[in-house]
N, C-alpha and C. Protein backbone atom coordinates (compact mmCIF):
# COMPACT_ATOMS: atom_id res chain seq x y z
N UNK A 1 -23.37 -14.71 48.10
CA UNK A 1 -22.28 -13.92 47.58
C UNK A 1 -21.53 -13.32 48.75
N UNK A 2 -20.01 -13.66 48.70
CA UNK A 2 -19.32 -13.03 50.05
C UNK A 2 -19.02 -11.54 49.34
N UNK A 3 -19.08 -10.20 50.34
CA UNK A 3 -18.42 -9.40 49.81
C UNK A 3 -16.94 -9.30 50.10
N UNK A 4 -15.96 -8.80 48.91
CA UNK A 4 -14.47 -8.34 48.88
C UNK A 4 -14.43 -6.77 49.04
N UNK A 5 -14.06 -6.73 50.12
CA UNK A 5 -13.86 -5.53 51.05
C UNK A 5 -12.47 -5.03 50.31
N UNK A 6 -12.42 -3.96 49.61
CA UNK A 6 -11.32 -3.41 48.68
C UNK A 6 -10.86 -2.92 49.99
N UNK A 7 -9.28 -2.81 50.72
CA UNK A 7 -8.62 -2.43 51.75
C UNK A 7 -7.81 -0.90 51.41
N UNK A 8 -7.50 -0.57 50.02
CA UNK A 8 -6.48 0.61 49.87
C UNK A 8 -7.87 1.94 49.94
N UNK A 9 -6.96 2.66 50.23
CA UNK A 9 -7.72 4.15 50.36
C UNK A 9 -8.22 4.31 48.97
N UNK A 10 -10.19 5.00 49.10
CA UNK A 10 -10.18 5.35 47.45
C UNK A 10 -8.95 6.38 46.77
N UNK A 11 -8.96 6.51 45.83
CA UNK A 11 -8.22 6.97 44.44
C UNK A 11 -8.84 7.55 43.41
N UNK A 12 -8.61 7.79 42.86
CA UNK A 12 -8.91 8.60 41.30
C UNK A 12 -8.56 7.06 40.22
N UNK A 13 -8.03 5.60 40.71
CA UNK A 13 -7.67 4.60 39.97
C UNK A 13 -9.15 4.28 39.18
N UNK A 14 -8.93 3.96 37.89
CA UNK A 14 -9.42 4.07 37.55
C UNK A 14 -10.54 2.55 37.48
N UNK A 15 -8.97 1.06 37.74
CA UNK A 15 -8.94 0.46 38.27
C UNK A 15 -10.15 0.06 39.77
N UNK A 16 -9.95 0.73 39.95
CA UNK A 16 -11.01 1.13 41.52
C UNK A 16 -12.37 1.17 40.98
N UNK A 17 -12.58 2.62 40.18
CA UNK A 17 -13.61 2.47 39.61
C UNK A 17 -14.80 1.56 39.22
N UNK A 18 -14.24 0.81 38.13
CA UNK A 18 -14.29 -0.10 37.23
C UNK A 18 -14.70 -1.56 38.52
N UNK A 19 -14.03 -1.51 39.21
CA UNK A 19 -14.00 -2.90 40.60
C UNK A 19 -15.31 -2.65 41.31
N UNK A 20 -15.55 -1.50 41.50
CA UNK A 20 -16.94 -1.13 42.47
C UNK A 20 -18.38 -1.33 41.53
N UNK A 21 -17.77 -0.52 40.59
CA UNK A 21 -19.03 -0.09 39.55
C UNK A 21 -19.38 -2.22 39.40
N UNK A 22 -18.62 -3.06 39.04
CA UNK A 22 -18.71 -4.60 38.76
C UNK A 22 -19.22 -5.40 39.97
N UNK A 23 -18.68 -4.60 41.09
CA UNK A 23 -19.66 -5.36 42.61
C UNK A 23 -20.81 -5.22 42.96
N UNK A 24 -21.11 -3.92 42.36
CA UNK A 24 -22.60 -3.14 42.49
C UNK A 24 -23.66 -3.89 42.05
N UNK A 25 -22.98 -3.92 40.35
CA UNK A 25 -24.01 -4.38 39.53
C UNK A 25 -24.37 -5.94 40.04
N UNK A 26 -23.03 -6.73 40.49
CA UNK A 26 -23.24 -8.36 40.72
C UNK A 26 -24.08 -8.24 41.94
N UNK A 27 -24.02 -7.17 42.87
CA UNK A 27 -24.77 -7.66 44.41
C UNK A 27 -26.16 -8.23 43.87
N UNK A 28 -26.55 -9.60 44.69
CA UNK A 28 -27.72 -9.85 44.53
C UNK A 28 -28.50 -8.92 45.98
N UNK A 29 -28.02 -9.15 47.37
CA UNK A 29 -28.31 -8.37 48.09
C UNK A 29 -28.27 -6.42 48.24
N UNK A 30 -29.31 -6.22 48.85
CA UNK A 30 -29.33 -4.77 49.00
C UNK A 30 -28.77 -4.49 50.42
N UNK A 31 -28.30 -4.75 51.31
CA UNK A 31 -27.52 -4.35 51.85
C UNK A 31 -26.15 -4.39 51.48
N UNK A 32 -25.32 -5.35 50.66
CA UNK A 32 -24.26 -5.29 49.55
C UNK A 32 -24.33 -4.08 48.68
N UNK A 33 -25.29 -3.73 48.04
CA UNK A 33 -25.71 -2.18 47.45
C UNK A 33 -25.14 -1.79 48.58
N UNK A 34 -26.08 -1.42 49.60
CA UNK A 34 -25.99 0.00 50.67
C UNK A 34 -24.61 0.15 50.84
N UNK A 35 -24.08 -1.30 51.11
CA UNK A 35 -22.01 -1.16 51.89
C UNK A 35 -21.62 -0.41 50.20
N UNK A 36 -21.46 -0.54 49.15
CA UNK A 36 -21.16 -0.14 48.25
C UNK A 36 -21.14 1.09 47.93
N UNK A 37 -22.03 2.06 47.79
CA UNK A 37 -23.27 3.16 47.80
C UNK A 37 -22.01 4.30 48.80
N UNK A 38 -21.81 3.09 50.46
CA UNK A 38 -21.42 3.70 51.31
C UNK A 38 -19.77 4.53 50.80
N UNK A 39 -19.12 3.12 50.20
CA UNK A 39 -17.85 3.48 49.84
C UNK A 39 -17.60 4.30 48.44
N UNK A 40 -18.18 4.03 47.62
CA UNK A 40 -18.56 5.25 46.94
C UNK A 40 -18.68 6.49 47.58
N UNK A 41 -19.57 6.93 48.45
CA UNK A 41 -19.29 8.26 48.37
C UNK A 41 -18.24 8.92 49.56
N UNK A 42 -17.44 7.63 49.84
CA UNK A 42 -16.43 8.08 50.40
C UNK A 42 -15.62 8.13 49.61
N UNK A 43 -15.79 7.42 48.48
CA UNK A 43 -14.39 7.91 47.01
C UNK A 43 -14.91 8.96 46.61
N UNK A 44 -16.63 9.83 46.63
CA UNK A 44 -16.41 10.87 46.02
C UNK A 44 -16.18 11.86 47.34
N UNK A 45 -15.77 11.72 48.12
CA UNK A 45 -15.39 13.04 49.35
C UNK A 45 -14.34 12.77 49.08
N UNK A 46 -12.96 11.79 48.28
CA UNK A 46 -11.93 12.03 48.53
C UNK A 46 -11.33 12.36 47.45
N UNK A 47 -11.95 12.32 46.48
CA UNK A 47 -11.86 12.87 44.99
C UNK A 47 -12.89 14.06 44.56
N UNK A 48 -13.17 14.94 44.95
CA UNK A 48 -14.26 15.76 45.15
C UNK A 48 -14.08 16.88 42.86
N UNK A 49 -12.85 16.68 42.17
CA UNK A 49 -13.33 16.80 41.44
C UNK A 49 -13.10 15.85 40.07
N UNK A 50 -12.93 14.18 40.46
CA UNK A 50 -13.21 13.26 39.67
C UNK A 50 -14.89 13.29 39.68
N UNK A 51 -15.37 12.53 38.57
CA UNK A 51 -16.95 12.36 38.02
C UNK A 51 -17.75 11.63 39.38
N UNK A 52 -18.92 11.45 39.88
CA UNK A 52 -19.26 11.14 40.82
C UNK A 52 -19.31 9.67 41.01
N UNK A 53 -18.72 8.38 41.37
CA UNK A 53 -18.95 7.39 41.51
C UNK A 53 -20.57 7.06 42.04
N UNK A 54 -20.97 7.34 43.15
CA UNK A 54 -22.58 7.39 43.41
C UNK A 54 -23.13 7.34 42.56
N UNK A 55 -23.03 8.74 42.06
CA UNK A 55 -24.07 8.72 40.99
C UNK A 55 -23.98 7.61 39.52
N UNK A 56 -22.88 7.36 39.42
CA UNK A 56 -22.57 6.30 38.42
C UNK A 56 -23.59 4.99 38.98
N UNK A 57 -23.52 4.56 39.82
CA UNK A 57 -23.87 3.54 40.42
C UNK A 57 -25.26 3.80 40.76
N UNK A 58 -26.24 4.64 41.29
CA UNK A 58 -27.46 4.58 40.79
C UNK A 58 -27.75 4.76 39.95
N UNK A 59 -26.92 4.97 38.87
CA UNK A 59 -27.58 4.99 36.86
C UNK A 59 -27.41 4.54 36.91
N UNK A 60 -26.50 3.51 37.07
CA UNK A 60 -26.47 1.82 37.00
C UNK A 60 -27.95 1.25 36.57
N UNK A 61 -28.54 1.68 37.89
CA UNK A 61 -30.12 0.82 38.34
C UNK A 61 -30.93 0.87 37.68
N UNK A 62 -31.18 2.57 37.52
CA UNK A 62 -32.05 2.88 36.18
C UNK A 62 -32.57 2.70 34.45
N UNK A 63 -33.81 2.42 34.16
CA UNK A 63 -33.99 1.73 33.22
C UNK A 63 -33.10 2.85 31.93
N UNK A 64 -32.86 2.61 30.63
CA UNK A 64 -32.63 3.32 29.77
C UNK A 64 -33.03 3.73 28.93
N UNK A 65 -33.05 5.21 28.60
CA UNK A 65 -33.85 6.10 28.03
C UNK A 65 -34.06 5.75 26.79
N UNK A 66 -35.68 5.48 25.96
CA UNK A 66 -35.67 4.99 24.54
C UNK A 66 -35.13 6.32 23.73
């Protein structure tokens, strides 16, 4: 899997969102996670009171509550 290096500054797009949260889940590699993980929480330092992308993305991982 090649990664697509999103080039525009994060945003509040929601667009954006939605693009990361879909790369996350596809990485078969965990260093693909980590680069991900990374840019995430540089969208949440630049959006500090949109919902936390990070944290979206390690619930991702987690199993779901019966």
């Amino acid at each position: 899997m090649s990664l697509t290096l999103i080039t525009s500054a994060p945003s509040s797009d929601a667009a954006y969102r939605t693009s990361l949260i879909r790369q996350y889940l596809a990485a078969a590699d965990w260093t693909v996670e980590l680069h991900l993980l990374a840019e995430a929480s540089d969208y949440d330092r630049a959006n500090p009171g949109a919902p936390s992308l990070t944290d979206e993305l390690v619930g991702s991982r987690l199993p779901a509550a019966a």
